[in-house]
Short mmCIF file of C-alpha atoms and ligand atoms in Angstrom, two decimals:
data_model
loop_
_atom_site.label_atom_id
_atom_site.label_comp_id
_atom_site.label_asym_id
_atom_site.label_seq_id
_atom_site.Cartn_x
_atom_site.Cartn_y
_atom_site.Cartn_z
CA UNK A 72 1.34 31.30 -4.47
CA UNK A 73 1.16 27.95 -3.21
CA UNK A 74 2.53 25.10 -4.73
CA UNK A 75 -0.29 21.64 -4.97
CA UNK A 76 0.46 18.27 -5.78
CA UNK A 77 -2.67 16.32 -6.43
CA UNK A 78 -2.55 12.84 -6.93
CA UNK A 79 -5.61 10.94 -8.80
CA UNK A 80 -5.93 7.23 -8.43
CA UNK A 81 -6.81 4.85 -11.06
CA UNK A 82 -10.70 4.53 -10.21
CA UNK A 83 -10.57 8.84 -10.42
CA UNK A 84 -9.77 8.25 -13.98
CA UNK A 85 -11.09 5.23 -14.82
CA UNK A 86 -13.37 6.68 -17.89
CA UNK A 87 -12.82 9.56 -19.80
CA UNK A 88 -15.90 11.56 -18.10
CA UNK A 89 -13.73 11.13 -14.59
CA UNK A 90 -10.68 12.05 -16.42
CA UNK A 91 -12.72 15.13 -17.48
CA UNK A 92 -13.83 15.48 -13.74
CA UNK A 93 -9.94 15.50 -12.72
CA UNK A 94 -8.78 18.01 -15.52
CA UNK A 95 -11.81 20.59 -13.95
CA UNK A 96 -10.57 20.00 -10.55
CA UNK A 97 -6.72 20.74 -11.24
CA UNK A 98 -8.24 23.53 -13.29
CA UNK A 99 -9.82 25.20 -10.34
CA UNK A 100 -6.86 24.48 -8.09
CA UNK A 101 -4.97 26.61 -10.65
CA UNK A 102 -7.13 29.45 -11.24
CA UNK A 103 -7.93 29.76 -6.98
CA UNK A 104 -4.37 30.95 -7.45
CA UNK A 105 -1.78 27.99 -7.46
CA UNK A 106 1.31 25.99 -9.17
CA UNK A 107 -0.56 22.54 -9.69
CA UNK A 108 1.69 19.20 -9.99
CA UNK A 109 -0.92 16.27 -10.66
CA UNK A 110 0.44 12.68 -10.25
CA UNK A 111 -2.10 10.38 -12.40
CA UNK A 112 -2.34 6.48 -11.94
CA UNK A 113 -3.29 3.84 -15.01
CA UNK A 114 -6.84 4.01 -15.66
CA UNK A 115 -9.05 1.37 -13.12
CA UNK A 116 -8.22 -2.15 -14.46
CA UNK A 117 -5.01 -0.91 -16.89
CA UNK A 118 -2.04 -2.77 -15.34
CA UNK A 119 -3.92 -5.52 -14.51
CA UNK A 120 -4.93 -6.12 -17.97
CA UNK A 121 -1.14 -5.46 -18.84
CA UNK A 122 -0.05 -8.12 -16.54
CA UNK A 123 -2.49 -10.17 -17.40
CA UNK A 124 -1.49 -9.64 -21.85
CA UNK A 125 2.20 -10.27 -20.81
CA UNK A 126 1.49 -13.74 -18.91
CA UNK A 127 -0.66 -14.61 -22.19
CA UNK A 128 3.19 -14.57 -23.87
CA UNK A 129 5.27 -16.41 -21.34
CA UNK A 130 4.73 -17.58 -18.05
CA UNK A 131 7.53 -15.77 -16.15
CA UNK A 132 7.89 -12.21 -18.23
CA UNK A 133 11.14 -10.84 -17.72
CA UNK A 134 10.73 -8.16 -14.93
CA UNK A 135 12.58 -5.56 -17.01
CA UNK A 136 10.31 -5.85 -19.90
CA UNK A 137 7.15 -6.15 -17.71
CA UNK A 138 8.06 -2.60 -16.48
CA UNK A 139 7.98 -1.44 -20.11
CA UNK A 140 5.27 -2.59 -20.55
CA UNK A 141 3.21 -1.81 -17.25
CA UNK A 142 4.64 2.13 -17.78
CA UNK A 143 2.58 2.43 -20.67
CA UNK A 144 -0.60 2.22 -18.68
CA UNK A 145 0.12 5.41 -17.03
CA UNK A 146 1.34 7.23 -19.95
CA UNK A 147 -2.04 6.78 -21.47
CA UNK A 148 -3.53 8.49 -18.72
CA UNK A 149 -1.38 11.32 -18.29
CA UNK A 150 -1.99 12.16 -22.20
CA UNK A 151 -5.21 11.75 -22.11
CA UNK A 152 -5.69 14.15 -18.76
CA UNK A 153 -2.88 17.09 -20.61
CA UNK A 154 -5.68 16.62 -23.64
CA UNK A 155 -8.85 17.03 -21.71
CA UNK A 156 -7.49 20.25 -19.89
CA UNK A 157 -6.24 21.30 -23.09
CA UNK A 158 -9.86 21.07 -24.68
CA UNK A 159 -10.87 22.99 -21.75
CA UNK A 160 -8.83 25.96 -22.92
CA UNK A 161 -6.13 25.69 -20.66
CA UNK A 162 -2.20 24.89 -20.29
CA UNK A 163 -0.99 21.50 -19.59
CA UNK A 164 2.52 19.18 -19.87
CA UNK A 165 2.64 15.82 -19.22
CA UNK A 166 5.51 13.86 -18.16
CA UNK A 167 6.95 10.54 -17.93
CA UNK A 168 8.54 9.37 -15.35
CA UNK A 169 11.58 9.94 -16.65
CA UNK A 170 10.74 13.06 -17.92
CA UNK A 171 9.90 14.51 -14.76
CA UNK A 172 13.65 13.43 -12.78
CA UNK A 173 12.20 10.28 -10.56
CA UNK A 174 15.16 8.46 -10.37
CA UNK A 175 15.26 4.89 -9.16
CA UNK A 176 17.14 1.65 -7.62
CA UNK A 177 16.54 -1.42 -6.56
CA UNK A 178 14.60 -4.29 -8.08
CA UNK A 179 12.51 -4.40 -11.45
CA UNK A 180 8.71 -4.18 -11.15
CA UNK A 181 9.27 -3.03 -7.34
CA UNK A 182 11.87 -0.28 -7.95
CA UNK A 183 13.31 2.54 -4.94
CA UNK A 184 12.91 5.93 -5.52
CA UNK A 185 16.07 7.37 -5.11
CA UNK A 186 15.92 11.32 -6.13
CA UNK A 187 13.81 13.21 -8.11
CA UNK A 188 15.11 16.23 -10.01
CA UNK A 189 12.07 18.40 -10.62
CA UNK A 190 14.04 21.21 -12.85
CA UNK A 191 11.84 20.05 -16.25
CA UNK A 192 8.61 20.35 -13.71
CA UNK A 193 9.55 23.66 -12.05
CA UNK A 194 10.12 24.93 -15.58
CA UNK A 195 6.59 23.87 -17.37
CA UNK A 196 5.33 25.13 -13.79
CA UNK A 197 6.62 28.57 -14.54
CA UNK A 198 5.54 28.58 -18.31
CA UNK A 199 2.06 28.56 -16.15
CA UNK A 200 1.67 24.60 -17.47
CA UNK A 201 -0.84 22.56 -14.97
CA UNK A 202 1.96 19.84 -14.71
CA UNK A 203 0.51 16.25 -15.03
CA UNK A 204 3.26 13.09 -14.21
CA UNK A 205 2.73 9.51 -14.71
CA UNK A 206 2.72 7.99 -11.17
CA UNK A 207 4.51 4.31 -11.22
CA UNK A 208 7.22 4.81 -12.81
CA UNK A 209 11.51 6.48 -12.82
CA UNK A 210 14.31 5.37 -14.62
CA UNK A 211 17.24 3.72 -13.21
CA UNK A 212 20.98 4.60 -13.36
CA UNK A 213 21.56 2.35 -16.49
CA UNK A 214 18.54 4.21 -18.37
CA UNK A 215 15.92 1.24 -17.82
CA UNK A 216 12.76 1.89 -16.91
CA UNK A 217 10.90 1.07 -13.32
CA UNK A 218 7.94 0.96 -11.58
CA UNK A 219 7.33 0.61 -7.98
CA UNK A 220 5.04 -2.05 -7.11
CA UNK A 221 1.83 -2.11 -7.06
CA UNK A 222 0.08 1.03 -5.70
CA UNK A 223 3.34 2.98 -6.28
CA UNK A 224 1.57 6.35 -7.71
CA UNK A 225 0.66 7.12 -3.73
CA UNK A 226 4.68 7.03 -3.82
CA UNK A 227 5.42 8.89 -6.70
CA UNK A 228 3.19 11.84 -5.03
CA UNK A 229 4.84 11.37 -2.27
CA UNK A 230 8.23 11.53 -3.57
CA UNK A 231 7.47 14.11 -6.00
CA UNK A 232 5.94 16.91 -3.10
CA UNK A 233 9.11 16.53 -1.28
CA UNK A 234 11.46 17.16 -4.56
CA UNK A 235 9.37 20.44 -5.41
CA UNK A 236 8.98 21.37 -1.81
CA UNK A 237 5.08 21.53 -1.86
CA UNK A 238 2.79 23.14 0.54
CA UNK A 239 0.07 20.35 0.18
CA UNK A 240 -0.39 17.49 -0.79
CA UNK A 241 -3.57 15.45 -1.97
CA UNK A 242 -4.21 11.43 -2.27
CA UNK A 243 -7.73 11.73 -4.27
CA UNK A 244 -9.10 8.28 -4.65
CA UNK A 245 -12.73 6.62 -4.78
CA UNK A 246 -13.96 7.10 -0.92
CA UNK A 247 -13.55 10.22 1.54
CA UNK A 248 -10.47 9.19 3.28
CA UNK A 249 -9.10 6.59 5.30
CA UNK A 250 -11.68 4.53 7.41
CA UNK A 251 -11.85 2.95 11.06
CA UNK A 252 -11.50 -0.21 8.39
CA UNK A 253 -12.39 -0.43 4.67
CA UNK A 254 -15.96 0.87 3.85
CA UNK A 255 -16.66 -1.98 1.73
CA UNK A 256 -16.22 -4.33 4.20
CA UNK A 257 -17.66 -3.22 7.32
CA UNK A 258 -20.81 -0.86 6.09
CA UNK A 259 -20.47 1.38 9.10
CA UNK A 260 -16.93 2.19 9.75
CA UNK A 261 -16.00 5.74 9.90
CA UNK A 262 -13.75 8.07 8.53
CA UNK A 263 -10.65 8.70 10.54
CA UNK A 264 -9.86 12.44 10.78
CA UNK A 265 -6.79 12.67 11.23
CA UNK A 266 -3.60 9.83 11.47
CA UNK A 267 -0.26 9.31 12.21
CA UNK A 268 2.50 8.19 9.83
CA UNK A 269 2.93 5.09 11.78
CA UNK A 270 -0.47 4.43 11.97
CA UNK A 271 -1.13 4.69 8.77
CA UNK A 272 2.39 2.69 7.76
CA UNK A 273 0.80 0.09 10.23
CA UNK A 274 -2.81 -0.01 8.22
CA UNK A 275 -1.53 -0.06 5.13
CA UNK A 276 0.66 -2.30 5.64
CA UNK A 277 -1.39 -4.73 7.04
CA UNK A 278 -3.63 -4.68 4.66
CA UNK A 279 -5.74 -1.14 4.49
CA UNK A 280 -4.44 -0.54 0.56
CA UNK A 281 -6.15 2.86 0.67
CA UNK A 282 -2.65 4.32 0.46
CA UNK A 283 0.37 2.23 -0.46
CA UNK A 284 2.76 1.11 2.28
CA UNK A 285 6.03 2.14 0.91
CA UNK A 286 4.99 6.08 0.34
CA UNK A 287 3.47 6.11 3.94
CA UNK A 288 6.98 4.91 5.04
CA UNK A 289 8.53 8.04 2.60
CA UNK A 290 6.42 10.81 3.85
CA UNK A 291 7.46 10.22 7.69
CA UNK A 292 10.91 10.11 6.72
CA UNK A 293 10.73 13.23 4.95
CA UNK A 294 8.21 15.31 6.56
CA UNK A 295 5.73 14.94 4.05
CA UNK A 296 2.04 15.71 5.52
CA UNK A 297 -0.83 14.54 3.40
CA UNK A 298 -4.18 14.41 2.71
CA UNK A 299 -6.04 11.13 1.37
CA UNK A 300 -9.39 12.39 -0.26
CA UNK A 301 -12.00 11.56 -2.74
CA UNK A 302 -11.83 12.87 -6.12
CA UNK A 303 -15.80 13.10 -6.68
CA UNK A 304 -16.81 15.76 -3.90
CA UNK A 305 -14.90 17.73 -1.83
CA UNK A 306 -15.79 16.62 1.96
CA UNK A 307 -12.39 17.06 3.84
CA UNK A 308 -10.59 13.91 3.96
CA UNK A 309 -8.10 12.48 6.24
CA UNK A 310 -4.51 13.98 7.48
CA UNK A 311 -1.81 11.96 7.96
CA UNK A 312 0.99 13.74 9.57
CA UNK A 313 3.59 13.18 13.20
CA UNK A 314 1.71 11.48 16.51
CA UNK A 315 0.49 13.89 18.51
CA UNK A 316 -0.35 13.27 22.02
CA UNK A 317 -4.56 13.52 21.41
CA UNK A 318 -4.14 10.95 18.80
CA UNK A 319 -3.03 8.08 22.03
CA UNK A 320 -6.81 8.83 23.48
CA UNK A 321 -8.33 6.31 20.72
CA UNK A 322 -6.72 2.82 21.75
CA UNK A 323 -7.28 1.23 18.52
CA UNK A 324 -8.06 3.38 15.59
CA UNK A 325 -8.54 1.36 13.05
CA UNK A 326 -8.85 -2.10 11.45
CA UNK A 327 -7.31 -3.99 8.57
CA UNK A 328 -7.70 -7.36 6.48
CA UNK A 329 -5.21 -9.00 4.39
CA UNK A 330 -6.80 -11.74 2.40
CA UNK A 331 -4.82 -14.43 0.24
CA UNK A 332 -2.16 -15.92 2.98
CA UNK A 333 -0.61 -18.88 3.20
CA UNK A 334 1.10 -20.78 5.97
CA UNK A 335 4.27 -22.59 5.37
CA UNK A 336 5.59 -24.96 8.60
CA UNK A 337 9.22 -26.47 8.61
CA UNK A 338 8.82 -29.29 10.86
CA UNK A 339 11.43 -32.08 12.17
CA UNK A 340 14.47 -29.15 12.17
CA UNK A 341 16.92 -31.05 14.52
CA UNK A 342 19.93 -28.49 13.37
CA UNK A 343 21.39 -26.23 15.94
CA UNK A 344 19.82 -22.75 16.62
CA UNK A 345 21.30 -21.29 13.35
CA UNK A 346 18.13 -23.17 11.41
CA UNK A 347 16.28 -19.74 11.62
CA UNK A 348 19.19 -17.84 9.77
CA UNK A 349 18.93 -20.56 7.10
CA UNK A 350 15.81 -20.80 6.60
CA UNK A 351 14.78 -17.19 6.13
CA UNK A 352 17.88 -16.07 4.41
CA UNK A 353 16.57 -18.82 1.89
CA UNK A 354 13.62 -16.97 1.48
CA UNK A 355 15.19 -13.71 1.34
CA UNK A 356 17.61 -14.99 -1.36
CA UNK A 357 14.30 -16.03 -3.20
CA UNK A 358 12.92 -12.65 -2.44
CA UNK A 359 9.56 -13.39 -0.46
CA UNK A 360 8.66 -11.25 1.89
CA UNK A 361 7.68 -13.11 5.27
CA UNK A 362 5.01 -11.69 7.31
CA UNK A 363 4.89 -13.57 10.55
CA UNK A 364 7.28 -16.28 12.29
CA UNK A 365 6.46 -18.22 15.29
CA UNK A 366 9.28 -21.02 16.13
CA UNK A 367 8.52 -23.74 18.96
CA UNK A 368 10.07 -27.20 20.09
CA UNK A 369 7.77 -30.14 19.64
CA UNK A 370 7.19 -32.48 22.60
CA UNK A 371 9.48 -34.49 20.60
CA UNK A 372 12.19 -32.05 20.97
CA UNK A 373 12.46 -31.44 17.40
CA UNK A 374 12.11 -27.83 16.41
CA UNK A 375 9.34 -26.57 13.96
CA UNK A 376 8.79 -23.04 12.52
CA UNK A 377 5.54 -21.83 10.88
CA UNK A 378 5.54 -18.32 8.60
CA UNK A 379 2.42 -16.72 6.83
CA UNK A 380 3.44 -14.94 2.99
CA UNK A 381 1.06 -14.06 0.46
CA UNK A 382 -0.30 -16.87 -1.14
CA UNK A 383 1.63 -15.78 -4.68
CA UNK A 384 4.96 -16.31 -3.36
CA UNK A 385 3.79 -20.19 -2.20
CA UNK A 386 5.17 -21.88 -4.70
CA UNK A 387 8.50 -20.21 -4.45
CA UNK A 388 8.88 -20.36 -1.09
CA UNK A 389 8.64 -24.00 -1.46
CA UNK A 390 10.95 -23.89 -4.12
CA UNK A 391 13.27 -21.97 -1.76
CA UNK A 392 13.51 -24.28 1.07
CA UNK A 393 13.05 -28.18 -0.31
CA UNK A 394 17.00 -28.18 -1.02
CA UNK A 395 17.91 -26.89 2.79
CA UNK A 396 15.67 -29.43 4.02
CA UNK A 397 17.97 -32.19 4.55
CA UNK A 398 20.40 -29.93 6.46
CA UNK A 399 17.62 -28.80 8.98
CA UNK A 400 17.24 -32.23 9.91
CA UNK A 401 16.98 -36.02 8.73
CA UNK A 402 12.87 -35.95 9.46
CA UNK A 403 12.62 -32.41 8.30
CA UNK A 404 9.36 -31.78 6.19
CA UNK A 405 7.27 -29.25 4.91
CA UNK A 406 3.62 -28.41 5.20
CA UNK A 407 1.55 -25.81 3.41
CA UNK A 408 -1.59 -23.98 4.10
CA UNK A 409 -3.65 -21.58 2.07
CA UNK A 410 -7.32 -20.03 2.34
CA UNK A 411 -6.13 -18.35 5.35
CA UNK A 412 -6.19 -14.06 5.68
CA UNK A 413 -4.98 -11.44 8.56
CA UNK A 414 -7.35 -9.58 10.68
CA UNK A 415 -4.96 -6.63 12.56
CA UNK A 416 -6.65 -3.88 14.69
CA UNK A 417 -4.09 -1.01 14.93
CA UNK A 418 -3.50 2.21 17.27
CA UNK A 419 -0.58 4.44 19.00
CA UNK A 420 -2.70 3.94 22.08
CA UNK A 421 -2.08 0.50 22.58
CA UNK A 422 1.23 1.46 23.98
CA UNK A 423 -0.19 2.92 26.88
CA UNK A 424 -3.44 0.43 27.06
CA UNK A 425 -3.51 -2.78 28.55
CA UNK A 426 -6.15 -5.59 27.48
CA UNK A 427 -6.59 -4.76 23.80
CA UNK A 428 -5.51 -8.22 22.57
CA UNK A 429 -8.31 -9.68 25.14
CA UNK A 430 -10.66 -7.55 23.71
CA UNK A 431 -9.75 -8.97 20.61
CA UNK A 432 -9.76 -12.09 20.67
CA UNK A 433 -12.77 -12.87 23.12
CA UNK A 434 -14.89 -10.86 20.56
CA UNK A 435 -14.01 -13.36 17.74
CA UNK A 436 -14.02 -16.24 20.35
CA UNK A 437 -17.94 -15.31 20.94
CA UNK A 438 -18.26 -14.91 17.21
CA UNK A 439 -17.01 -18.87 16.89
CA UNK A 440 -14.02 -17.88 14.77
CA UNK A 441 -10.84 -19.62 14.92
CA UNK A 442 -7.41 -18.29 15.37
CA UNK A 443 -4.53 -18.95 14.02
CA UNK A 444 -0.86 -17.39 14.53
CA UNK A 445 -0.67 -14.84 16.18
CA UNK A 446 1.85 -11.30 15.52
CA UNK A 447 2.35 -7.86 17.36
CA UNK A 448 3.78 -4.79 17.47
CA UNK A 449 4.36 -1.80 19.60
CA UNK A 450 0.96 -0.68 17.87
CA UNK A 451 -0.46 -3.69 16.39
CA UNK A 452 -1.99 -7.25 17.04
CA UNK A 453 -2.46 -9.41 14.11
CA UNK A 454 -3.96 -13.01 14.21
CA UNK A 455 -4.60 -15.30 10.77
CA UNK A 456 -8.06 -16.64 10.72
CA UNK A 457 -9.88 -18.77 8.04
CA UNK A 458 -10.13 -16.95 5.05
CA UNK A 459 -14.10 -16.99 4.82
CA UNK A 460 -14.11 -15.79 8.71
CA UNK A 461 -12.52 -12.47 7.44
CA UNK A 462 -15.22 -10.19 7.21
CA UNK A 463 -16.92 -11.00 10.28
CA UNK A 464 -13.97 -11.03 11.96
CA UNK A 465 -13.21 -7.74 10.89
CA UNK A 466 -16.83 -6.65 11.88
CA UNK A 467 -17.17 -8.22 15.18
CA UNK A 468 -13.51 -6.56 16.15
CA UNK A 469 -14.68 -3.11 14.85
CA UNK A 470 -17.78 -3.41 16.59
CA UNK A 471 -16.00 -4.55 20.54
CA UNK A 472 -13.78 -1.00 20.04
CA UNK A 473 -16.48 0.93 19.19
CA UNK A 474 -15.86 2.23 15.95
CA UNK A 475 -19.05 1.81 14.60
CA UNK A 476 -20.43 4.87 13.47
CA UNK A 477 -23.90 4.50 14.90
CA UNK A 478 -21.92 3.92 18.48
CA UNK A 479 -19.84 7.08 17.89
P1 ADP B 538 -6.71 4.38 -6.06
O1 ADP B 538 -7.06 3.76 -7.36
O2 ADP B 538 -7.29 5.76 -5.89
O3 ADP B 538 -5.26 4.32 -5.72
P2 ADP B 538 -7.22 2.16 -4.25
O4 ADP B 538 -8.17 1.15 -4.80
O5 ADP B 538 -5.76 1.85 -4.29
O6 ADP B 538 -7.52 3.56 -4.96
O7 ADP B 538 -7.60 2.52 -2.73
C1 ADP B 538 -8.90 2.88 -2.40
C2 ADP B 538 -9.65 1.68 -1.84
O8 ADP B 538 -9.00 1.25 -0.65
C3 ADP B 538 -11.05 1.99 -1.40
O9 ADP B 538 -11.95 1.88 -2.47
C4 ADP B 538 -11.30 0.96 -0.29
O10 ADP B 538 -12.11 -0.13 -0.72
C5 ADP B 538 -9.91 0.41 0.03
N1 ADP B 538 -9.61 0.47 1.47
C6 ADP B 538 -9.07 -0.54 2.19
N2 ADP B 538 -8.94 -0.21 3.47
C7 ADP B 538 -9.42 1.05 3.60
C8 ADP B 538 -9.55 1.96 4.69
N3 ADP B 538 -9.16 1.62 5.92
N4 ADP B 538 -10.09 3.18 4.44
C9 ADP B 538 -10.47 3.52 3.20
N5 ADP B 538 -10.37 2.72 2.13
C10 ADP B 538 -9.85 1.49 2.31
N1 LIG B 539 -1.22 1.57 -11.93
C1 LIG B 539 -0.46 1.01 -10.83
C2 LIG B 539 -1.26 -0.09 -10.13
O1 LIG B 539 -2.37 -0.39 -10.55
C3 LIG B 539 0.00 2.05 -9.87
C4 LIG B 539 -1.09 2.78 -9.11
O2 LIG B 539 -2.26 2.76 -9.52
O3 LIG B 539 -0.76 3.40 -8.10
O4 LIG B 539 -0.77 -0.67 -9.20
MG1 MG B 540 -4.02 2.89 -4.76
#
């Protein structure tokens, strides 16, 4: 007997028909013979709406409370799933986060999973329960609730098929799998078979939100092969498991966008070299994430560093470094940009590939689109462009590497 952990996004439950739809299709998992964990997100639209009620009370909710409060959204869901496959005259236990072992660390509203301890889950497994957990969400040391960013169901799966040892696990969600870029931007990309964990790590987290970033990173450091697939037919989807050596034959495999970046730029900086330890451990005290850096000395031989974040953290980040300005320099100053998003394209090939970031960038050069800073890694080139450039960016790219599915 197999053991199946199905996880069902928030779109795959979004109305009570689809939450029908998912109790039939962990119904027929069970009866073809298996032990069924299902992993359930907030209905489509839930947390937002939660996030959005909590801001209506104060403008900076306390992160502990928010995570009460944004919990709730999946316990909804997970009741009303355990009710719908009760009405259909079978056996079902929902769980809480809590409930079901996921314990956590780290920071409110983006909490760590630490361990899960599945003994509650194994038991209502063997009781012959279909087992239904609230993605999102675990409970810290000191009792207080969790969740784990936005997204953080694909982790909760994730998590929760390695505690309970599964043999397969299953990302359902509103398209077929992951795509050569997202299907809503580029009309004719085309599903990707079958992707590596660092492939995927490097889509998603550049911008491909198909599957979160964090669980990607989970699954390759536990072994965890999965399946991203769509909850309303049953095409096969796309497999996400080690790099194999037929997977380097596709230089770039796929494309993401990141929309809402900003541009900060410390100019002036006239302190010694350590001015790049200060200034980012000022915005890692303030918690923002930095995406790219690129440092250069002015003709003037004053230093300047630019970084891109997402646009939300802006105003912090300003925050953050106004009071180190004076010890950067006497001139130091600080300029902002926003409107600006991240095209990437992204493939283990490129290792063993020359000329991809030519490719690149003289397809958006004969599209007329401006580039901005610039970022790479072993697998990945990422350049900012104009925020309204995005999507033909992203199309003209996809097209020059053939990806297309009418060049296939
Ligand atoms: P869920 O609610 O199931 O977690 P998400 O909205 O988080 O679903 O993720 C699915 C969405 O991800 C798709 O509807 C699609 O628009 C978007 N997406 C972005 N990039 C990609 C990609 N490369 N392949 C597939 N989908 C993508
Ligand atoms: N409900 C949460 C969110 O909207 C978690 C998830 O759906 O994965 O981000
Ligand atoms: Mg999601």
């Amino acid at each position: 007997m197999a053991l199946i952990v199905q996880k069902y996004g928030g779109s795959s439950v979004g109305t009570i028909d689809r939450i029908r739809n998912v109790a039939r299709r962990l119904i027929e998992t069970q009866q073809a013979g298996n032990r069924v964990v299902a992993v359930i997100s907030a209905m489509s639209g839930v947390t937002d709406k939660l996030i959005a009620l909590a801001h209506e009370v104060m403008d900076n909710p306390p992160e502990a409370e928010l995570d009460v409060l944004l919990a709730t959204g999946e316990q909804q869901s997970i009741a009303l799933l355990c009710m719908a496959i009760t009405d259909m005259g079978y056996k079902a236990r929902s769980f809480t986060g809590q409930q079901a072992g996921v314990c956590t660390y780290g920071s409110h509203t983006r909490g760590r999973i630490a361990h899960i301890e599945p003994d509650q889950v194994i038991s209502a497994l063997d009781e012959g329960c279909i087992v239904v957990c609230a993605g999102f969400q675990g409970v810290a040391e000191n009792g207080r609730i969790h969740t784990l960013g936005r997204g953080g169901s694909d982790l909760s799966a994730i998590a929760m098929a390695a505690a309970v040892k599964a043999d397969l696990c299953q990302i359902f969600t509103d398209v077929d799998g992951v795509y050569t870029c997202d299907p809503r931007v580029v009309k004719n990309a085309r599903k990707i078979p079958v992707l590596s964990y660092e492939e995927m790590l490097e889509m998603a987290s550049s911008g491909s939100k198909v599957m979160q970033a964090r669980s990607v990173e989970f699954a390759k450091k536990f072994g965890v092969v999965f399946e991203v697939r769509n909850s309303m037919n049953n095409n096969p989807g796309t497999i996400v498991q080690e790099e194999n050596p037929e997977m380097e034959s596709l230089v770039v495999r796929g494309v993401s966008i990141e929309r809402n970046q900003s541009r900060v730029t410390v100019s002036g900086i006239t302190a010694p070299v350590a001015y790049t330890a200060m200034i980012l451990t000022a915005l890692a005290e303030a918690e923002i994430n930095v995406d790219m850096i690129v440092a250069n000395t002015a003709h003037d031989g004053m230093a300047r560093q630019s970084f891109t974040m997402n646009m939300n953290d802006l105003g912090a980040a300003q925050a953050a470094l106004k009071p180190i300005l004076p010890q950067l320099g006497p001139k130091a100053r600080l300029d902002t940009e926003s409107g600006l998003a991240k095209l990437s394209v992204v493939g283990v090939g490129m290792r063993s590939n020359v000329g991809v970031a030519a490719t690149v960038f003289r397809a958006l050069a004969e599209a007329g689109i401006a580039t901005g800073m610039i970022a790479t890694s072993e697998i990945r080139i990422s350049t900012t462009v104009e925020a309204g450039d995005i999507e033909q960016a992203a199309r003209v790219v996809h097209a020059a590497f053939h990806l297309d599915s009418n060049e296939g």
